[in-house]
Amino acid sequence: MANVSTSANSAASTPMKLKVKQFQPAQTPTNTYLTDEKGVWAWLTTVDHKKIGLMYLGSVAFFFALAGFLAIALRTELWTPAKTFIEADTYNQLFTLHGAMMVFFVLVPSIPAALGNFILPMQLGAKDVAFPRLNLASFYIYVFGAIFTFLSLANNGFDTGWTFYTPYSSDTNSAGIIWVTLGVFILGFSSILTGTNFITTIHKLRAPGISWDRLPLNVWALYATSIIQVLATPVLAITILLLAMENILDIGIFDPALGGDPVLYQHFFWFYSHPAVYIMIVPGFGIISEVITTFSKKTIFGYWAIALSSLAIAFIGFLVWGHHMFTSGQSAVATTIFSFLTFLVGIPTGIKIFNWVATLYRGSISMKTPMLYVFIFIFLFSIGGFTGIMLGALSVDIHLHDTYYVVAHFHYVMMGGTLIALLAGLHYWWPKMTGKMYNEPLAKIAAGFIFIGFNVTFLPQFIMGAQGMPRRYYNYIDQFTPFHQTSTIGSYILALGFLIILYYLAHSLFKGKKAGPNPWNSRGLEWQSTSPPDFHNFSHTPVVIHGPYDYHQPIEEFQLGLAVEHGHGEKYLAADATGSEAAETTSA
Amino acid sequence: MANHSATHPKHVHHHFVDSNQQFESAKLGMWVFLVNEILFFGGLFCAYIIFRAWYPELFTQAALELNTFWGAVNTVVLIGSSLTVAMAIRSAQNNQKRGLEINLLITILLACVFLVIKYFEYEHKLHLGIAPGSFWNPTPEIAAVLDHPKANIFFGIYYMMTGVHGLHVIVGIGLMIWLYIRARKGHFNSEYYTPVEITGLYWHLVDLIWIFLFPLLYLIE
Amino acid sequence: MSEHHEHHIASAKQLWGIGIALLILTVLTVTVAGLGLPSPFDILTAMAIALTKAFLVAAFFMGLYWDTKFNSMLLIGALAFFILMVSITLLDTLYRDDIVPSF
């Protein structure tokens, strides 16, 4: 790359006579991953992690819009206590579809497969993920799974709720159930492949100098997520397979009419689906850690505490699944232990929140849009977390189980947590992904709409839930009308916020101002490449000599590392093993 | 742009530094995938343990319908195939093209023998009406011995476990045939035998699962 | 990570030895099952033999004995999570007030 200036560096005088450069990415790159190969076919067959990440992002956005549209329809139906404009059976199908799509098509792949795919190899200084073709395969498996779900709609649909509880799901004998369960089964493979890919990439493809203590916290979060994906998703696969067999062959393991045990299905299902909640939220934690340091201009407070608490959450997340089943008739011994273990999740989560707040302390905070979303995240996620603790308390849960209180709780965690973190990450890395800036004032206005709309939608649901409004009900008694109507109005405000985002991001794509390589003056490795990045992410192999959050030096004097010819990074380190800082650490 | 060094061997993909990094990555990836497989079968083993803890007498009764002799023969067959896969990897490491091909062929053959035996076991049971789920319709003689009300559950678990395992054997045969074709073309040598190695890992796992299935299903007296 | 990394090559003798050991253990487990040991011991011996066989396959056929420790950790981790799943589920199923009755 002609644009990279060569500087005389002490390390250049190694016996290897390698060309060593400072990171100085070009302001206006001539050749990027977007211009490297063009045309629809090149996109559909690409093995480039950045393009696959964008394809995931597009699909996730599509399904989010679709499932969001269903949510608006549901909220509109709930405007009046009786029928407003949808039949009861359709209503049941719509909320099931909303839940299943949001969980399996949006939340699970959103941050890891879309943003993670793009950012993870860049933060590691790798040219790609370890298995690029598997990465593309996982995208198509995802699409394939989605097609099965739509086929289900053409075959009577399904109205079991996204959890597919037996015996209802095995006794209705609807062809729709079989199709959708197969769809979820297939989607699971997509998730498994992504997790496998990420674990291998993090272990084996780190650039020279990126030791475990220089791993960005986003990578730690994705690592914890991948571990959950690999350990939990196969159990979902076998559960769903058994459920499909239950429907096709009546094998009876879960069906009480045939001698089986329906609660066993719930154990199997939640052994995946509770950890899956952490598949959704832990990557969000990673994004928050990245954004909060960049916009506080301060090193992260408690690096190891945050990194290890991700792993702790991943582990404890496997011990608490029974708190979804307090009213299912499981044994008193199990409920008591599950309730106790549930409280433990609060510890690592609290550690994270406190460390983020401590990072803000005396930081030089700039209130750009991503940072605004971080504050929204901390506020909303704390409410979601605290109400979760309440639901984990055994006696309280008996009262609140299957009410709107639960609905409000998981929307605060999943939407107020994961989706807000996704928005933070999207706004943070948008300039890197597209090379364009977006309209900052408009973005802040949209964030305001989303924050207000979200709270207006879901705060009333806590109250009516506590008063006894059950979830998934089509009709309700008159006393809940004001709460439902407030909630519905809130959902419209929320939708408006997302429409504004859609507008200015589309505008930015075509008419946005050019973003330099590092518009936020971040110290992260991904910002040391051009925007948008080179096809190989970096024109040279980076040799990192500093941590990802070294904000104590001004950006002009800061040097994250060196760049050496591709393919010589390892040799460079080996040859230089005596002197410079870069050699103190080895990779993989 | 792409700055491929001249020393990059042909089989090394562009995003790896060297052949060894690629080999180690592939192996790690396969092990992570095997973790998946273990938990996938883990669900079935879990169902087995739960129901056996509930109804121990059912398992003793129902296992009598399974033929220990043919189960043992299949165990030996799978162990033999594991040995030949290990030998195949050894041949590849030593650049023995012929040895690699022969060992892969024996493995495919043994895997087929396993499936044929399994087929006759299934056939025999289906003939007696010991079928999964809604096809459960045992002959009077069988019903007299197997009078447990939940006998169908044991066979539900049996068919799921052996069926899913059998599917893995079929996938394994497909992979071995693919390896054999590539071995014939001379794709593998001591420098590059990654597909043989990781397919071997997969095949050993299939063997491992059977090592547990055999005593759990057949050897309950 | 050096350029010239030697992969371990197991000798044919070693591999055949393991194969024969597995064969003997298979015969052993069938024989012991035929003895009809009293209740907990039959399953315990069967599982002990199966675990020994699994160890031989994982350590030598799959090469974990010569491999990086991390791969062994993955295998042990998977088993640990499987045991976790079973034991916590048993906390429910073994202590139910009444199990689901037959229909």
PDB file of C-alpha atoms in Angstrom, chain A residues 9-256:
ATOM      1  CA  ASN A   9      11.857   2.109  13.652  1.00  0.00           C
ATOM      2  CA  SER A  10      14.270   0.435  15.991  1.00  0.00           C
ATOM      3  CA  ALA A  11      12.657  -2.886  15.294  1.00  0.00           C
ATOM      4  CA  ALA A  12      13.395  -2.483  11.590  1.00  0.00           C
ATOM      5  CA  SER A  13      17.009  -3.313  12.213  1.00  0.00           C
ATOM      6  CA  THR A  14      16.326  -6.927  13.095  1.00  0.00           C
ATOM      7  CA  PRO A  15      18.358  -9.524  11.275  1.00  0.00           C
ATOM      8  CA  MET A  16      15.236 -10.485   9.319  1.00  0.00           C
ATOM      9  CA  LYS A  17      15.366  -7.143   7.445  1.00  0.00           C
ATOM     10  CA  LEU A  18      11.620  -6.918   7.452  1.00  0.00           C
ATOM     11  CA  LYS A  19       9.816  -3.792   6.435  1.00  0.00           C
ATOM     12  CA  VAL A  20       8.318  -2.489   9.645  1.00  0.00           C
ATOM     13  CA  LYS A  21       5.775   0.281   9.510  1.00  0.00           C
ATOM     14  CA  GLN A  22       3.745   2.255  11.943  1.00  0.00           C
ATOM     15  CA  PHE A  23       0.043   1.973  11.748  1.00  0.00           C
ATOM     16  CA  GLN A  24      -1.029   4.870   9.610  1.00  0.00           C
ATOM     17  CA  PRO A  25      -4.016   3.840   7.583  1.00  0.00           C
ATOM     18  CA  ALA A  26      -4.891   5.907   4.539  1.00  0.00           C
ATOM     19  CA  GLN A  27      -7.536   8.610   4.964  1.00  0.00           C
ATOM     20  CA  THR A  28      -9.221   7.689   1.692  1.00  0.00           C
ATOM     21  CA  PRO A  29      -8.526   4.057   0.884  1.00  0.00           C
ATOM     22  CA  THR A  30      -8.285   3.128  -2.773  1.00  0.00           C
ATOM     23  CA  ASN A  31      -9.177  -0.528  -2.469  1.00  0.00           C
ATOM     24  CA  THR A  32     -11.510  -1.820   0.230  1.00  0.00           C
ATOM     25  CA  TYR A  33     -13.452  -4.991   0.878  1.00  0.00           C
ATOM     26  CA  LEU A  34     -16.466  -3.241  -0.648  1.00  0.00           C
ATOM     27  CA  THR A  35     -14.744  -2.479  -3.923  1.00  0.00           C
ATOM     28  CA  ASP A  36     -12.610  -5.622  -4.077  1.00  0.00           C
ATOM     29  CA  GLU A  37     -15.184  -7.829  -5.762  1.00  0.00           C
ATOM     30  CA  LYS A  38     -18.504  -6.482  -6.960  1.00  0.00           C
ATOM     31  CA  GLY A  39     -21.867  -7.801  -7.989  1.00  0.00           C
ATOM     32  CA  VAL A  40     -24.572  -9.812  -6.257  1.00  0.00           C
ATOM     33  CA  TRP A  41     -22.918 -13.134  -7.026  1.00  0.00           C
ATOM     34  CA  ALA A  42     -19.652 -12.041  -5.445  1.00  0.00           C
ATOM     35  CA  TRP A  43     -21.556 -11.118  -2.304  1.00  0.00           C
ATOM     36  CA  LEU A  44     -23.539 -14.356  -2.171  1.00  0.00           C
ATOM     37  CA  THR A  45     -20.446 -16.529  -2.557  1.00  0.00           C
ATOM     38  CA  THR A  46     -18.008 -14.469  -0.542  1.00  0.00           C
ATOM     39  CA  VAL A  47     -16.052 -16.020   2.285  1.00  0.00           C
ATOM     40  CA  ASP A  48     -15.007 -12.622   3.625  1.00  0.00           C
ATOM     41  CA  HIS A  49     -16.103 -12.327   7.241  1.00  0.00           C
ATOM     42  CA  LYS A  50     -16.941  -8.653   6.760  1.00  0.00           C
ATOM     43  CA  LYS A  51     -19.377  -9.248   3.929  1.00  0.00           C
ATOM     44  CA  ILE A  52     -20.909 -12.240   5.713  1.00  0.00           C
ATOM     45  CA  GLY A  53     -21.297 -10.051   8.790  1.00  0.00           C
ATOM     46  CA  LEU A  54     -23.120  -7.445   6.719  1.00  0.00           C
ATOM     47  CA  MET A  55     -25.351 -10.080   5.125  1.00  0.00           C
ATOM     48  CA  TYR A  56     -26.233 -11.274   8.632  1.00  0.00           C
ATOM     49  CA  LEU A  57     -26.855  -7.679   9.673  1.00  0.00           C
ATOM     50  CA  GLY A  58     -29.223  -7.174   6.761  1.00  0.00           C
ATOM     51  CA  SER A  59     -31.104 -10.396   7.509  1.00  0.00           C
ATOM     52  CA  VAL A  60     -31.327  -9.622  11.212  1.00  0.00           C
ATOM     53  CA  ALA A  61     -32.648  -6.141  10.407  1.00  0.00           C
ATOM     54  CA  PHE A  62     -35.200  -7.666   8.034  1.00  0.00           C
ATOM     55  CA  PHE A  63     -36.479 -10.130  10.626  1.00  0.00           C
ATOM     56  CA  PHE A  64     -36.439  -7.450  13.293  1.00  0.00           C
ATOM     57  CA  ALA A  65     -38.622  -5.237  11.117  1.00  0.00           C
ATOM     58  CA  LEU A  66     -40.959  -8.132  10.406  1.00  0.00           C
ATOM     59  CA  ALA A  67     -41.252  -9.272  14.037  1.00  0.00           C
ATOM     60  CA  GLY A  68     -41.475  -5.641  15.139  1.00  0.00           C
ATOM     61  CA  PHE A  69     -44.338  -5.123  12.739  1.00  0.00           C
ATOM     62  CA  LEU A  70     -46.093  -8.109  14.324  1.00  0.00           C
ATOM     63  CA  ALA A  71     -45.533  -6.548  17.743  1.00  0.00           C
ATOM     64  CA  ILE A  72     -47.219  -3.352  16.570  1.00  0.00           C
ATOM     65  CA  ALA A  73     -50.150  -5.391  15.277  1.00  0.00           C
ATOM     66  CA  LEU A  74     -50.409  -7.216  18.613  1.00  0.00           C
ATOM     67  CA  ARG A  75     -50.282  -4.000  20.600  1.00  0.00           C
ATOM     68  CA  THR A  76     -52.955  -2.489  18.352  1.00  0.00           C
ATOM     69  CA  GLU A  77     -55.170  -5.519  18.910  1.00  0.00           C
ATOM     70  CA  LEU A  78     -54.819  -5.015  22.657  1.00  0.00           C
ATOM     71  CA  TRP A  79     -56.162  -1.460  22.432  1.00  0.00           C
ATOM     72  CA  THR A  80     -59.623  -2.680  23.479  1.00  0.00           C
ATOM     73  CA  PRO A  81     -60.439  -5.485  25.955  1.00  0.00           C
ATOM     74  CA  ALA A  82     -62.297  -7.522  23.333  1.00  0.00           C
ATOM     75  CA  LYS A  83     -61.589  -7.989  19.653  1.00  0.00           C
ATOM     76  CA  THR A  84     -60.100  -4.937  17.978  1.00  0.00           C
ATOM     77  CA  PHE A  85     -59.209  -6.180  14.531  1.00  0.00           C
ATOM     78  CA  ILE A  86     -57.558  -9.634  14.741  1.00  0.00           C
ATOM     79  CA  GLU A  87     -59.202 -12.992  15.419  1.00  0.00           C
ATOM     80  CA  ALA A  88     -58.149 -14.838  18.579  1.00  0.00           C
ATOM     81  CA  ASP A  89     -56.492 -17.716  16.710  1.00  0.00           C
ATOM     82  CA  THR A  90     -54.533 -15.334  14.534  1.00  0.00           C
ATOM     83  CA  TYR A  91     -53.496 -13.454  17.652  1.00  0.00           C
ATOM     84  CA  ASN A  92     -52.082 -16.648  19.149  1.00  0.00           C
ATOM     85  CA  GLN A  93     -50.121 -17.338  16.000  1.00  0.00           C
ATOM     86  CA  LEU A  94     -48.833 -13.774  15.788  1.00  0.00           C
ATOM     87  CA  PHE A  95     -47.424 -13.591  19.317  1.00  0.00           C
ATOM     88  CA  THR A  96     -45.820 -17.002  18.827  1.00  0.00           C
ATOM     89  CA  LEU A  97     -44.269 -15.867  15.592  1.00  0.00           C
ATOM     90  CA  HIS A  98     -43.146 -12.583  17.142  1.00  0.00           C
ATOM     91  CA  GLY A  99     -41.418 -14.419  19.994  1.00  0.00           C
ATOM     92  CA  ALA A 100     -39.849 -17.162  17.898  1.00  0.00           C
ATOM     93  CA  MET A 101     -38.560 -14.745  15.263  1.00  0.00           C
ATOM     94  CA  MET A 102     -37.193 -12.264  17.762  1.00  0.00           C
ATOM     95  CA  VAL A 103     -35.396 -14.974  19.731  1.00  0.00           C
ATOM     96  CA  PHE A 104     -34.102 -17.294  17.020  1.00  0.00           C
ATOM     97  CA  PHE A 105     -33.716 -14.953  14.046  1.00  0.00           C
ATOM     98  CA  VAL A 106     -32.870 -11.660  15.703  1.00  0.00           C
ATOM     99  CA  LEU A 107     -31.462 -11.841  19.222  1.00  0.00           C
ATOM    100  CA  VAL A 108     -29.323 -14.975  18.999  1.00  0.00           C
ATOM    101  CA  PRO A 109     -27.475 -14.100  15.774  1.00  0.00           C
ATOM    102  CA  SER A 110     -27.686 -10.307  16.110  1.00  0.00           C
ATOM    103  CA  ILE A 111     -24.507  -9.348  17.912  1.00  0.00           C
ATOM    104  CA  PRO A 112     -22.249 -12.416  17.469  1.00  0.00           C
ATOM    105  CA  ALA A 113     -23.044 -13.321  13.880  1.00  0.00           C
ATOM    106  CA  ALA A 114     -23.597  -9.814  12.498  1.00  0.00           C
ATOM    107  CA  LEU A 115     -21.382  -7.344  14.365  1.00  0.00           C
ATOM    108  CA  GLY A 116     -19.132 -10.017  15.873  1.00  0.00           C
ATOM    109  CA  ASN A 117     -18.379 -11.529  12.504  1.00  0.00           C
ATOM    110  CA  PHE A 118     -17.287  -8.174  11.206  1.00  0.00           C
ATOM    111  CA  ILE A 119     -15.357  -6.942  14.224  1.00  0.00           C
ATOM    112  CA  LEU A 120     -13.872 -10.031  15.897  1.00  0.00           C
ATOM    113  CA  PRO A 121     -11.173 -10.867  13.316  1.00  0.00           C
ATOM    114  CA  MET A 122     -10.297  -7.171  13.064  1.00  0.00           C
ATOM    115  CA  GLN A 123      -9.862  -6.876  16.810  1.00  0.00           C
ATOM    116  CA  LEU A 124      -7.579  -9.894  16.661  1.00  0.00           C
ATOM    117  CA  GLY A 125      -5.594  -8.558  13.714  1.00  0.00           C
ATOM    118  CA  ALA A 126      -6.558 -11.677  11.738  1.00  0.00           C
ATOM    119  CA  LYS A 127      -7.307 -11.731   8.042  1.00  0.00           C
ATOM    120  CA  ASP A 128     -10.455 -13.776   8.513  1.00  0.00           C
ATOM    121  CA  VAL A 129     -12.135 -16.181  10.890  1.00  0.00           C
ATOM    122  CA  ALA A 130     -10.546 -19.620  11.168  1.00  0.00           C
ATOM    123  CA  PHE A 131     -13.044 -21.343   8.857  1.00  0.00           C
ATOM    124  CA  PRO A 132     -14.331 -18.820   6.303  1.00  0.00           C
ATOM    125  CA  ARG A 133     -16.307 -21.350   4.276  1.00  0.00           C
ATOM    126  CA  LEU A 134     -18.051 -22.685   7.383  1.00  0.00           C
ATOM    127  CA  ASN A 135     -18.875 -19.090   8.166  1.00  0.00           C
ATOM    128  CA  LEU A 136     -20.647 -18.694   4.834  1.00  0.00           C
ATOM    129  CA  ALA A 137     -22.314 -22.081   5.326  1.00  0.00           C
ATOM    130  CA  SER A 138     -23.640 -20.962   8.695  1.00  0.00           C
ATOM    131  CA  PHE A 139     -25.252 -17.956   6.998  1.00  0.00           C
ATOM    132  CA  TYR A 140     -27.013 -20.138   4.466  1.00  0.00           C
ATOM    133  CA  ILE A 141     -28.095 -22.578   7.161  1.00  0.00           C
ATOM    134  CA  TYR A 142     -29.643 -19.591   8.909  1.00  0.00           C
ATOM    135  CA  VAL A 143     -31.515 -18.630   5.734  1.00  0.00           C
ATOM    136  CA  PHE A 144     -32.574 -22.233   5.236  1.00  0.00           C
ATOM    137  CA  GLY A 145     -33.929 -22.407   8.787  1.00  0.00           C
ATOM    138  CA  ALA A 146     -35.878 -19.223   8.164  1.00  0.00           C
ATOM    139  CA  ILE A 147     -37.417 -20.733   5.028  1.00  0.00           C
ATOM    140  CA  PHE A 148     -38.612 -23.736   7.051  1.00  0.00           C
ATOM    141  CA  THR A 149     -40.260 -21.404   9.511  1.00  0.00           C
ATOM    142  CA  PHE A 150     -42.104 -19.649   6.736  1.00  0.00           C
ATOM    143  CA  LEU A 151     -43.130 -23.025   5.314  1.00  0.00           C
ATOM    144  CA  SER A 152     -44.673 -23.661   8.695  1.00  0.00           C
ATOM    145  CA  LEU A 153     -46.875 -20.628   8.203  1.00  0.00           C
ATOM    146  CA  ALA A 154     -48.108 -22.130   4.966  1.00  0.00           C
ATOM    147  CA  ASN A 155     -48.977 -25.333   6.863  1.00  0.00           C
ATOM    148  CA  ASN A 156     -51.442 -24.157   9.518  1.00  0.00           C
ATOM    149  CA  GLY A 157     -48.810 -22.158  11.386  1.00  0.00           C
ATOM    150  CA  PHE A 158     -48.124 -22.669  15.077  1.00  0.00           C
ATOM    151  CA  ASP A 159     -49.562 -21.086  18.193  1.00  0.00           C
ATOM    152  CA  THR A 160     -47.716 -22.740  21.061  1.00  0.00           C
ATOM    153  CA  GLY A 161     -45.702 -19.728  22.142  1.00  0.00           C
ATOM    154  CA  TRP A 162     -42.012 -19.653  21.254  1.00  0.00           C
ATOM    155  CA  THR A 163     -41.242 -22.283  23.915  1.00  0.00           C
ATOM    156  CA  PHE A 164     -43.173 -25.112  22.162  1.00  0.00           C
ATOM    157  CA  TYR A 165     -44.205 -26.669  25.476  1.00  0.00           C
ATOM    158  CA  THR A 166     -45.412 -30.238  25.418  1.00  0.00           C
ATOM    159  CA  PRO A 167     -47.969 -31.782  25.496  1.00  0.00           C
ATOM    160  CA  TYR A 168     -49.745 -28.951  23.648  1.00  0.00           C
ATOM    161  CA  SER A 169     -47.076 -28.849  20.952  1.00  0.00           C
ATOM    162  CA  SER A 170     -47.101 -32.628  20.515  1.00  0.00           C
ATOM    163  CA  ASP A 171     -50.851 -33.152  20.713  1.00  0.00           C
ATOM    164  CA  THR A 172     -52.105 -30.505  18.310  1.00  0.00           C
ATOM    165  CA  ASN A 173     -50.654 -32.570  15.456  1.00  0.00           C
ATOM    166  CA  SER A 174     -50.228 -29.520  13.343  1.00  0.00           C
ATOM    167  CA  ALA A 175     -47.923 -29.800  10.380  1.00  0.00           C
ATOM    168  CA  GLY A 176     -46.856 -26.256  11.222  1.00  0.00           C
ATOM    169  CA  ILE A 177     -45.195 -27.435  14.430  1.00  0.00           C
ATOM    170  CA  ILE A 178     -43.092 -29.972  12.587  1.00  0.00           C
ATOM    171  CA  TRP A 179     -41.901 -27.411  10.068  1.00  0.00           C
ATOM    172  CA  VAL A 180     -41.037 -24.767  12.620  1.00  0.00           C
ATOM    173  CA  THR A 181     -39.244 -27.196  14.924  1.00  0.00           C
ATOM    174  CA  LEU A 182     -37.162 -28.403  12.003  1.00  0.00           C
ATOM    175  CA  GLY A 183     -36.485 -24.758  11.188  1.00  0.00           C
ATOM    176  CA  VAL A 184     -35.240 -24.110  14.721  1.00  0.00           C
ATOM    177  CA  PHE A 185     -33.204 -27.332  14.592  1.00  0.00           C
ATOM    178  CA  ILE A 186     -31.458 -26.075  11.454  1.00  0.00           C
ATOM    179  CA  LEU A 187     -30.950 -22.599  12.905  1.00  0.00           C
ATOM    180  CA  GLY A 188     -29.201 -24.220  15.856  1.00  0.00           C
ATOM    181  CA  PHE A 189     -26.498 -25.502  13.515  1.00  0.00           C
ATOM    182  CA  SER A 190     -25.883 -22.003  12.260  1.00  0.00           C
ATOM    183  CA  SER A 191     -25.340 -20.876  15.837  1.00  0.00           C
ATOM    184  CA  ILE A 192     -23.098 -23.852  16.619  1.00  0.00           C
ATOM    185  CA  LEU A 193     -20.901 -23.227  13.586  1.00  0.00           C
ATOM    186  CA  THR A 194     -20.503 -19.555  14.465  1.00  0.00           C
ATOM    187  CA  GLY A 195     -19.515 -20.474  18.021  1.00  0.00           C
ATOM    188  CA  THR A 196     -17.046 -23.125  16.873  1.00  0.00           C
ATOM    189  CA  ASN A 197     -15.534 -20.699  14.412  1.00  0.00           C
ATOM    190  CA  PHE A 198     -15.112 -17.937  16.972  1.00  0.00           C
ATOM    191  CA  ILE A 199     -13.513 -20.151  19.628  1.00  0.00           C
ATOM    192  CA  THR A 200     -10.977 -21.435  17.117  1.00  0.00           C
ATOM    193  CA  THR A 201     -10.310 -17.956  15.753  1.00  0.00           C
ATOM    194  CA  ILE A 202      -9.709 -16.499  19.205  1.00  0.00           C
ATOM    195  CA  HIS A 203      -7.361 -19.326  20.144  1.00  0.00           C
ATOM    196  CA  LYS A 204      -5.371 -19.692  16.975  1.00  0.00           C
ATOM    197  CA  LEU A 205      -5.574 -16.552  14.865  1.00  0.00           C
ATOM    198  CA  ARG A 206      -4.528 -13.718  17.148  1.00  0.00           C
ATOM    199  CA  ALA A 207      -1.978 -11.386  15.651  1.00  0.00           C
ATOM    200  CA  PRO A 208       1.491 -11.441  17.200  1.00  0.00           C
ATOM    201  CA  GLY A 209       1.523  -9.549  20.477  1.00  0.00           C
ATOM    202  CA  ILE A 210      -2.139 -10.017  21.332  1.00  0.00           C
ATOM    203  CA  SER A 211      -1.807 -12.013  24.514  1.00  0.00           C
ATOM    204  CA  TRP A 212      -4.811 -12.987  26.607  1.00  0.00           C
ATOM    205  CA  ASP A 213      -4.426  -9.846  28.707  1.00  0.00           C
ATOM    206  CA  ARG A 214      -4.502  -7.658  25.606  1.00  0.00           C
ATOM    207  CA  LEU A 215      -7.674  -9.162  24.270  1.00  0.00           C
ATOM    208  CA  PRO A 216     -10.379  -6.508  23.824  1.00  0.00           C
ATOM    209  CA  LEU A 217     -13.305  -7.070  26.186  1.00  0.00           C
ATOM    210  CA  ASN A 218     -15.592  -7.479  23.209  1.00  0.00           C
ATOM    211  CA  VAL A 219     -13.547 -10.536  22.274  1.00  0.00           C
ATOM    212  CA  TRP A 220     -13.788 -11.896  25.809  1.00  0.00           C
ATOM    213  CA  ALA A 221     -17.547 -11.447  25.679  1.00  0.00           C
ATOM    214  CA  LEU A 222     -17.790 -13.185  22.310  1.00  0.00           C
ATOM    215  CA  TYR A 223     -15.574 -15.963  23.655  1.00  0.00           C
ATOM    216  CA  ALA A 224     -17.911 -16.541  26.599  1.00  0.00           C
ATOM    217  CA  THR A 225     -20.861 -16.425  24.210  1.00  0.00           C
ATOM    218  CA  SER A 226     -19.308 -18.969  21.882  1.00  0.00           C
ATOM    219  CA  ILE A 227     -18.704 -21.350  24.771  1.00  0.00           C
ATOM    220  CA  ILE A 228     -22.398 -21.158  25.677  1.00  0.00           C
ATOM    221  CA  GLN A 229     -23.382 -21.635  22.043  1.00  0.00           C
ATOM    222  CA  VAL A 230     -21.256 -24.738  21.749  1.00  0.00           C
ATOM    223  CA  LEU A 231     -22.376 -26.283  25.036  1.00  0.00           C
ATOM    224  CA  ALA A 232     -26.067 -25.405  25.025  1.00  0.00           C
ATOM    225  CA  THR A 233     -27.221 -25.374  21.406  1.00  0.00           C
ATOM    226  CA  PRO A 234     -26.750 -29.126  20.792  1.00  0.00           C
ATOM    227  CA  VAL A 235     -29.126 -29.816  23.681  1.00  0.00           C
ATOM    228  CA  LEU A 236     -31.725 -27.645  21.944  1.00  0.00           C
ATOM    229  CA  ALA A 237     -31.074 -29.609  18.777  1.00  0.00           C
ATOM    230  CA  ILE A 238     -31.767 -32.952  20.427  1.00  0.00           C
ATOM    231  CA  THR A 239     -34.778 -31.543  22.290  1.00  0.00           C
ATOM    232  CA  ILE A 240     -36.284 -30.223  19.093  1.00  0.00           C
ATOM    233  CA  LEU A 241     -35.509 -33.479  17.326  1.00  0.00           C
ATOM    234  CA  LEU A 242     -37.301 -35.404  20.080  1.00  0.00           C
ATOM    235  CA  LEU A 243     -40.219 -32.990  19.832  1.00  0.00           C
ATOM    236  CA  ALA A 244     -40.417 -33.494  16.075  1.00  0.00           C
ATOM    237  CA  MET A 245     -40.326 -37.281  16.604  1.00  0.00           C
ATOM    238  CA  GLU A 246     -43.028 -36.831  19.214  1.00  0.00           C
ATOM    239  CA  ASN A 247     -45.143 -35.214  16.516  1.00  0.00           C
ATOM    240  CA  ILE A 248     -44.237 -37.552  13.682  1.00  0.00           C
ATOM    241  CA  LEU A 249     -43.999 -40.908  15.504  1.00  0.00           C
ATOM    242  CA  ASP A 250     -45.555 -40.314  18.956  1.00  0.00           C
ATOM    243  CA  ILE A 251     -42.471 -41.751  20.675  1.00  0.00           C
ATOM    244  CA  GLY A 252     -43.917 -40.553  23.959  1.00  0.00           C
ATOM    245  CA  ILE A 253     -40.866 -39.415  25.930  1.00  0.00           C
ATOM    246  CA  PHE A 254     -42.488 -36.043  26.607  1.00  0.00           C
ATOM    247  CA  ASP A 255     -46.156 -36.930  26.198  1.00  0.00           C
ATOM    248  CA  PRO A 256     -47.999 -37.904  29.401  1.00  0.00           C
TER     249      PRO A 256
END
